[in-house]
Tab-separated table of C-alpha atoms and ligand atoms in Angstrom:
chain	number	residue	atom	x	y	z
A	1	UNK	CA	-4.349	-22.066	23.559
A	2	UNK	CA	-2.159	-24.571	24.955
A	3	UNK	CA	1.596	-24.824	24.506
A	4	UNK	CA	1.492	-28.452	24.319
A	5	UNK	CA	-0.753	-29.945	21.966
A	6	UNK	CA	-1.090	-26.742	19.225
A	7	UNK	CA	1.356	-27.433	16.109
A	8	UNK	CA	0.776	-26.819	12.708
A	9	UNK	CA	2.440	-27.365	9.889
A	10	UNK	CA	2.619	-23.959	8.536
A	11	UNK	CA	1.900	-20.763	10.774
A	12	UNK	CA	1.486	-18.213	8.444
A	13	UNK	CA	2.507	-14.637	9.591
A	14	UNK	CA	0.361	-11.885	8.157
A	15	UNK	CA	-2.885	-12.175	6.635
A	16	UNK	CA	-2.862	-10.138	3.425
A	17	UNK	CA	-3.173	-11.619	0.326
A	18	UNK	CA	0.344	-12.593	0.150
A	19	UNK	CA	-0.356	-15.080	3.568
A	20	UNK	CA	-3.808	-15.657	2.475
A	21	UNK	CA	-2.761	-16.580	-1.234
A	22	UNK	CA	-0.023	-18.910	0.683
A	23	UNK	CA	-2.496	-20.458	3.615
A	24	UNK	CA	-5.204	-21.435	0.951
A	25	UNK	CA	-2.472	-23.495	-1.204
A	26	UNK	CA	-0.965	-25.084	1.716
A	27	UNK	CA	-4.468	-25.915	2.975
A	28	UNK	CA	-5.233	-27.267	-0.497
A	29	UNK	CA	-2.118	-29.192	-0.189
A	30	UNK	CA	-3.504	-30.894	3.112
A	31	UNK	CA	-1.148	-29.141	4.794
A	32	UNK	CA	-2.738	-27.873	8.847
A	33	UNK	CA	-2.170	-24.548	8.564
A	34	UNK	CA	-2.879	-21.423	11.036
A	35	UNK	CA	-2.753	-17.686	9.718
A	36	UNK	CA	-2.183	-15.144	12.421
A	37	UNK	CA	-2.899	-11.805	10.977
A	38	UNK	CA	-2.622	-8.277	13.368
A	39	UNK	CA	-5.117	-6.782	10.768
A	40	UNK	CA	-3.545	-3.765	8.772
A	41	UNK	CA	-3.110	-4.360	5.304
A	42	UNK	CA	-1.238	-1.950	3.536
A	43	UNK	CA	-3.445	-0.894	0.987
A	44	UNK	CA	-6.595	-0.803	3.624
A	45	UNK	CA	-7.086	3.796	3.365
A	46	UNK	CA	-8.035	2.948	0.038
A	47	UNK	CA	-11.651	2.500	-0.886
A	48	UNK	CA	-11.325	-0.378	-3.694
A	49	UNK	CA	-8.451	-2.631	-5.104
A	50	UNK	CA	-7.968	-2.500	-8.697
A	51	UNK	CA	-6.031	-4.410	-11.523
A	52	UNK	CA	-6.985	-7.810	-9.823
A	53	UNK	CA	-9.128	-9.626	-12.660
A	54	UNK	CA	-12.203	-10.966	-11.573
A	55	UNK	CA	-12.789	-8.463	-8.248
A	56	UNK	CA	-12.138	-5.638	-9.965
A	57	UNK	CA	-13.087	-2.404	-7.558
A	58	UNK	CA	-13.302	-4.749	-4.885
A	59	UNK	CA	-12.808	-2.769	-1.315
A	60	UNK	CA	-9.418	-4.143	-0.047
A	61	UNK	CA	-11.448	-5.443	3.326
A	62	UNK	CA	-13.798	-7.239	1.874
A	63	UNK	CA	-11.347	-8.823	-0.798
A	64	UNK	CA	-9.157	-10.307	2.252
A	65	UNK	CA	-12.581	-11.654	4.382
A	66	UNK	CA	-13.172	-13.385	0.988
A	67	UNK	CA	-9.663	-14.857	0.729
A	68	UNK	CA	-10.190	-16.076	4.531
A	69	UNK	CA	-13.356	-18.231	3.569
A	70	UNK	CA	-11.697	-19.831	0.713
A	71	UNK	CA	-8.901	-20.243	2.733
A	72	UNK	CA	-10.634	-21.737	5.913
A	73	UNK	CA	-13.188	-23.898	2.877
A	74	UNK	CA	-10.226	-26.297	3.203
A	75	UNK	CA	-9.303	-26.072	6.698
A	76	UNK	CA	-7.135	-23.040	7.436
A	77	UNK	CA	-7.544	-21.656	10.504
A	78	UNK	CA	-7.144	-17.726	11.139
A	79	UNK	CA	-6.877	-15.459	14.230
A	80	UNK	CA	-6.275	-12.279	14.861
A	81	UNK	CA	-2.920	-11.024	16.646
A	82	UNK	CA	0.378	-9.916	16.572
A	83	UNK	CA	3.741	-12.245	15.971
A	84	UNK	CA	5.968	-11.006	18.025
A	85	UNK	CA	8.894	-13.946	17.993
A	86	UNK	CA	9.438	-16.951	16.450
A	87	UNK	CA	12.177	-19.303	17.441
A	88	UNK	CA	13.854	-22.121	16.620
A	89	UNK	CA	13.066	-25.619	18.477
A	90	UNK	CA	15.519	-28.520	18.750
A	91	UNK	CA	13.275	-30.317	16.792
A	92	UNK	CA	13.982	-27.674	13.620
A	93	UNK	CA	10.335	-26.492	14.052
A	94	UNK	CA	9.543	-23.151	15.078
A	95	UNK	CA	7.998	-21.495	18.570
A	96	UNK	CA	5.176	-18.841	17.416
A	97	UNK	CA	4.701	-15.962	20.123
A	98	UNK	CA	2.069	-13.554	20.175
A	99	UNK	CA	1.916	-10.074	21.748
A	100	UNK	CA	-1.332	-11.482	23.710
A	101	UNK	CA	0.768	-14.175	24.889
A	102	UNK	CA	-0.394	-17.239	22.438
A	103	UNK	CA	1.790	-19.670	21.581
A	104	UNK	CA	1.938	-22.214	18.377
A	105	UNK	CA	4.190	-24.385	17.244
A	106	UNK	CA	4.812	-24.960	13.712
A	107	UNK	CA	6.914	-27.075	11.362
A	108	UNK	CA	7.701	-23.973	8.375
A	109	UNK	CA	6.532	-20.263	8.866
A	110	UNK	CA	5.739	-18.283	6.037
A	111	UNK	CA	6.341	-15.078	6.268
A	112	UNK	CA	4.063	-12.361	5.028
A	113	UNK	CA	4.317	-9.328	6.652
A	114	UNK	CA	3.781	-6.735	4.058
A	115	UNK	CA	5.643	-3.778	4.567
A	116	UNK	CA	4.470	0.348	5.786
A	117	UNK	CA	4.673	2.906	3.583
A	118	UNK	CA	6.504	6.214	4.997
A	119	UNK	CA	4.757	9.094	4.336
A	120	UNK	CA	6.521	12.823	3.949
A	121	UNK	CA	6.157	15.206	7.143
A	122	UNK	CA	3.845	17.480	5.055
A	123	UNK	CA	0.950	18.529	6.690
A	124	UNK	CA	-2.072	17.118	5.628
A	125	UNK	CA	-0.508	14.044	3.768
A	126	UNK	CA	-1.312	11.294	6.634
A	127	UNK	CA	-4.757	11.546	6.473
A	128	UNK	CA	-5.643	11.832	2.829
A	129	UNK	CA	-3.026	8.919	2.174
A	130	UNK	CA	-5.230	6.537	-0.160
A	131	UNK	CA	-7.895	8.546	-1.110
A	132	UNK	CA	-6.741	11.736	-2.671
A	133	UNK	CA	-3.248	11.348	-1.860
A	134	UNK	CA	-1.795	8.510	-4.327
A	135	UNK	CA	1.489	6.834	-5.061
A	136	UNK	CA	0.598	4.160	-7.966
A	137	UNK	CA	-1.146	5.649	-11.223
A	138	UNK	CA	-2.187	2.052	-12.480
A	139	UNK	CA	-4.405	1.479	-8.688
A	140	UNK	CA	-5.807	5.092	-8.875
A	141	UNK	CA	-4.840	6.399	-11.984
A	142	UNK	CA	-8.038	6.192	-13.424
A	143	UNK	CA	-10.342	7.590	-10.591
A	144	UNK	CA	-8.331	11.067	-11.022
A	145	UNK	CA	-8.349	10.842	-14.931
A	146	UNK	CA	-8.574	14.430	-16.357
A	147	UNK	CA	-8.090	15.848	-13.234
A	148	UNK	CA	-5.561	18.515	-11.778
A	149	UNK	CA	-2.900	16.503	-9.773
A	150	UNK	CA	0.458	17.255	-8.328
A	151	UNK	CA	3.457	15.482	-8.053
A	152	UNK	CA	5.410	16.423	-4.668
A	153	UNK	CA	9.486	15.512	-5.317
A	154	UNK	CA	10.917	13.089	-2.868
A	155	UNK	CA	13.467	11.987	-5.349
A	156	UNK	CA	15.029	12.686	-8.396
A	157	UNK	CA	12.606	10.155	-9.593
A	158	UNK	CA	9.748	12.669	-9.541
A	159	UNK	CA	10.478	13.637	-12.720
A	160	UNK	CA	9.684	10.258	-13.923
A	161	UNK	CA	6.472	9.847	-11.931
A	162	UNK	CA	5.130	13.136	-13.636
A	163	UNK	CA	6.118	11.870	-17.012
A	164	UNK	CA	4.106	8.233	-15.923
A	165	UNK	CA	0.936	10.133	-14.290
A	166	UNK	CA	1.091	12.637	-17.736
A	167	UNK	CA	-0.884	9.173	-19.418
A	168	UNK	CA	-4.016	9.600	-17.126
A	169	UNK	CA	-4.669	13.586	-16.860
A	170	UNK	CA	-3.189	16.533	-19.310
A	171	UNK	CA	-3.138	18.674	-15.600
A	172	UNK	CA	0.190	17.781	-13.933
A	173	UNK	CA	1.851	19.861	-12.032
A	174	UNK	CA	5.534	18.867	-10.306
A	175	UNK	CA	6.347	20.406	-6.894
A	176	UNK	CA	9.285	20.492	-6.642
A	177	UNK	CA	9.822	21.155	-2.429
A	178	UNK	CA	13.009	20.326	-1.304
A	179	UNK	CA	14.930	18.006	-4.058
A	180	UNK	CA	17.413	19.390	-5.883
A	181	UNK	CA	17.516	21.178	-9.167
A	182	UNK	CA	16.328	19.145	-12.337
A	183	UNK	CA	18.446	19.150	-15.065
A	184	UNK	CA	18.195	20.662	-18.785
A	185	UNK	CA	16.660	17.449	-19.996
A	186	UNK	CA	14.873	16.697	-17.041
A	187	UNK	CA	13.019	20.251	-18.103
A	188	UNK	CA	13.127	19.326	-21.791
A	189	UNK	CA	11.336	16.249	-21.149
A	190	UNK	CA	8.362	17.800	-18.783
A	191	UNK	CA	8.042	20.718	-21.120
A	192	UNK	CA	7.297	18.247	-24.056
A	193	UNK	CA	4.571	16.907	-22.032
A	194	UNK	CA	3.264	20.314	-20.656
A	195	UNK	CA	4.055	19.938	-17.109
A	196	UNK	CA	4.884	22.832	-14.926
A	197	UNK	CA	7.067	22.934	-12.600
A	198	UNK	CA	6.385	24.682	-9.666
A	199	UNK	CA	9.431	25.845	-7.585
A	200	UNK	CA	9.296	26.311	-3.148
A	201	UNK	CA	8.582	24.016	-0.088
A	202	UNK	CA	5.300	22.319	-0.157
A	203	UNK	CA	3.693	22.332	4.042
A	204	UNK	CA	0.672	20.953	3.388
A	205	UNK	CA	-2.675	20.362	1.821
A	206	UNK	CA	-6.024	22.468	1.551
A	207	UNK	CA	-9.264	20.080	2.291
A	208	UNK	CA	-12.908	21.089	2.086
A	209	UNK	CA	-15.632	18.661	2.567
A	210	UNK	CA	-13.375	15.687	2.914
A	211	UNK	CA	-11.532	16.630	-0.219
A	212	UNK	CA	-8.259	17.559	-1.345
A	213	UNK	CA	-8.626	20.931	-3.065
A	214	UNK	CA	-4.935	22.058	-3.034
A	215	UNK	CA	-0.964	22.167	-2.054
A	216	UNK	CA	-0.012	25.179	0.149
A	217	UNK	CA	3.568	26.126	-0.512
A	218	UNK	CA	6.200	27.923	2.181
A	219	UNK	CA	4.760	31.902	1.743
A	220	UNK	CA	0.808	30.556	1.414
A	221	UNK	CA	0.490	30.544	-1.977
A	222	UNK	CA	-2.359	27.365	-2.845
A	223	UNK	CA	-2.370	25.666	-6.054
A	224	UNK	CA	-5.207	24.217	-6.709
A	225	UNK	CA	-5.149	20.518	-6.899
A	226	UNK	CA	-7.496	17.404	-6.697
A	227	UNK	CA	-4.732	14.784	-6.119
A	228	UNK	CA	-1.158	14.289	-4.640
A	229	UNK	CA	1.435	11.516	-5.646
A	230	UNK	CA	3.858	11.018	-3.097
A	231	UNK	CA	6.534	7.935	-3.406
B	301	LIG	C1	-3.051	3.168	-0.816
B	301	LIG	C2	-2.731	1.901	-1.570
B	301	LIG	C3	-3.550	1.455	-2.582
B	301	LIG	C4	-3.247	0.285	-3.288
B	301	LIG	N1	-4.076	-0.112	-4.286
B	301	LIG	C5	-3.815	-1.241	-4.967
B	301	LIG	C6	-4.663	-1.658	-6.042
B	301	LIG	O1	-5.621	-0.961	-6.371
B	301	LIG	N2	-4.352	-2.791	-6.688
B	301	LIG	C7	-3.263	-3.556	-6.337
B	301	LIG	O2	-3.039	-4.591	-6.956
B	301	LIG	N3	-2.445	-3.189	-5.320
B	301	LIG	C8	-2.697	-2.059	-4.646
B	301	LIG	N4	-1.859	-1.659	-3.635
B	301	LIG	C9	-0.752	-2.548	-3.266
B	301	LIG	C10	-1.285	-3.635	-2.288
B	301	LIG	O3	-1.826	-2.999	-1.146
B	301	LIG	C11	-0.143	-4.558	-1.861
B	301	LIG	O4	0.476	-5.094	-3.004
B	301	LIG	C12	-0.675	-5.705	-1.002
B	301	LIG	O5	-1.361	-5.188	0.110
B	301	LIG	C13	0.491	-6.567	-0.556
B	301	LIG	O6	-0.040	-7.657	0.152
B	301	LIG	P1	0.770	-8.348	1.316
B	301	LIG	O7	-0.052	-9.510	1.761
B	301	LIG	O8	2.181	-8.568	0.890
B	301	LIG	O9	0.887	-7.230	2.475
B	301	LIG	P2	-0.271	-6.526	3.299
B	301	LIG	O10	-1.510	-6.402	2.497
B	301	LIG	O11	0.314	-5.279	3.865
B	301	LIG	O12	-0.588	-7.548	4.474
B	301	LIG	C14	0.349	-7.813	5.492
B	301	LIG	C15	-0.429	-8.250	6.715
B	301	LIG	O13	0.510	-8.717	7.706
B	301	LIG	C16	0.122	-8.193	8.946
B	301	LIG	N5	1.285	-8.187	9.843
B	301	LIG	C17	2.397	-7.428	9.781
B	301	LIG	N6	3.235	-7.738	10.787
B	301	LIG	C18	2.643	-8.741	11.487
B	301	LIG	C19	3.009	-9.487	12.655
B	301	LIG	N7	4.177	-9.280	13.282
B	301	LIG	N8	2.156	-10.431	13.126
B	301	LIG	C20	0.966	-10.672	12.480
B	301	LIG	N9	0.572	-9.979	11.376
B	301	LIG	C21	1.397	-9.031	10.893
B	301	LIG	C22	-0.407	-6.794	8.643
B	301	LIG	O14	-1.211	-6.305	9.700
B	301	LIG	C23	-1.203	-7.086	7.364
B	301	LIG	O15	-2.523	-7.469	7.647
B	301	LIG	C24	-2.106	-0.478	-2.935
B	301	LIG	C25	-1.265	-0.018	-1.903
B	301	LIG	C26	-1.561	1.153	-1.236
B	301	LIG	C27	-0.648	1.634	-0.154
C-alpha cells in the first residue's frame, strides 16, 4: 500500500455493524470509502444474533460477511487489520496507521470500535461467556426460557436484572457473592416474584459435555443451574 497515492474519503475504523452500517451509506453516498476491521466483534461467542428484523437467528459472523458484500456492492473496500494511530495532516485530513505497518490517508474517520465486555474473575465465566453465560435477556432470553438460571451480583443492580430475567423463566435464583446486603424492599420485591436468594462467594461454574450445569459457591456447595447473567 503506498503512502502516496492511497486516500479515501472516509476510513472507517472497525468493521461491526456500526462501521459496516456507516461504510455502506457513505458508499451509497459516492463517497470512496475503506473499512479496516481487526476482526472481533463483540457479540462473536454467541451462536446467533437476535432482535434484528429480517435476519433473525442469524450467526453474528455471517451477518457481518453479509454487511461487507452490500457494503463493497457499491464500492467499499475492506481489509483486515488493526488501527493503531490516526493523526492529523496539515491538510485537516487524517494519517491512518496500522499495526502491520499500512498506511491510508483519509479526509473524515469514522470511528467504530465497539467496545469489550469485562468479565468477573470467577472461574469458569470466560469461556462459557455467550453461550450459557448471558448478560442481555432480550438476545438470549428466550433460548433459556423455563430454565433454571442464576443471577451472579456485580452491582446493586442485580436485583433488577433478576426482577427483568423473572419474564423469561419462573427458576431464578440471585447469587449474591460479594455485593452488599439488599435491602427490605429489595427482598420484598424478589420474594413477590419467587426468587431466592442465595447468600456466599460464587468461584466458579460446573460444565459437563460443553454445558453449564451449575454455580459452585466458597465451601463447594453446587446449585444447579443451566445459565449465568453476569453484567
Ligand atoms: C454475547 C453477546 C451477545 C449479543 N447478542 C445480541 C443479539 O442477539 N442481538 C443484538 O441486537 N445485539 C446483541 N449483542 C450486542 C451486539 O453485539 C452489539 O450491539 C454490536 O456488536 C455492536 O456493534 P459495533 O459495530 O458497535 O461493535 P462490534 O460489533 O464490537 O465491532 C467493533 C469492531 O471494531 C473492531 N476494532 C476495534 N478496535 C479496532 C482497531 N483499533 N482497528 C480496527 N478495528 C478495530 C473490532 O475488532 C470489531 O470487529 C450481543 C452482545 C454480546 C456480548
Amino acid at each position: 500500500m503506498s503512502e502516496l497515492n492511497q486516500r479515501y474519503d472516509v476510513v472507517v475504523i472497525g468493521g461491526g455493524a456500526a462501521g459496516l452500517s456507516g461504510a455502506l451509506a457513505l458508499a451509497r453516498a459516492r463517497r470512496s470509502v475503506l473499512v479496516v476491521d481487526a476482526g472481533s466483534p463483540r457479540n462473536a461467542p454467541a451462536s446467533h444474533a437476535h432482535n434484528y428484523l429480517g435476519r433473525e437467528g442469524v450467526p453474528p459472523l455471517e451477518l457481518l460477511a453479509i454487511g461487507r458484500a452490500e457494503a463493497a456492492d457499491y464500492g467499499a473496500e475492506t481489509v483486515r487489520g488493526e488501527v493503531v494511530s490516526a493523526t492529523r495532516l496539515p491538510d485537516g485530513g487524517f494519517r491512518v496507521v496500522q499495526a502491520d505497518g499500512g498506511v491510508t490517508k483519509a479526509r473524515r474517520l469514522l470511528v467504530t470500535t465497539g467496545i469489550v465486555d469485562e468479565l468477573p474473575p470467577v472461574d469458569g465465566l470466560t469461556e462459557r461467556w455467550g453461550k450459557d453465560v448471558l448478560h442481555c435477556p432480550y438476545c438470549h432470553g428466550y433460548e433459556v426460557r423455563d430454565r433454571p438460571v442464576g443471577i451472579l451480583a456485580l452491582s446493586p443492580m442485580a436485583v433488577h436484572q433478576a426482577l427483568l430475567w423473572r419474564q423469561w423463566t419462573d427458576d431464578v435464583v440471585l447469587f449474591r457473592h460479594e455485593q452488599a446486603d439488599f435491602g427490605d424492599e429489595e427482598y420484598e420485591q424478589l420474594a413477590a416474584r419467587g426468587i431466592s436468594v442465595v447468600d456466599g462467594t460464587v468461584t466458579g461454574l460446573e460444565v459437563a459435555d460443553d454445558r453449564l450445569t451449575g454455580v459452585r459457591l466458597a465451601g463447594g456447595t453446587v446449585i444447579p443451574r443451566e445459565a449465568v447473567v453476569v453484567q
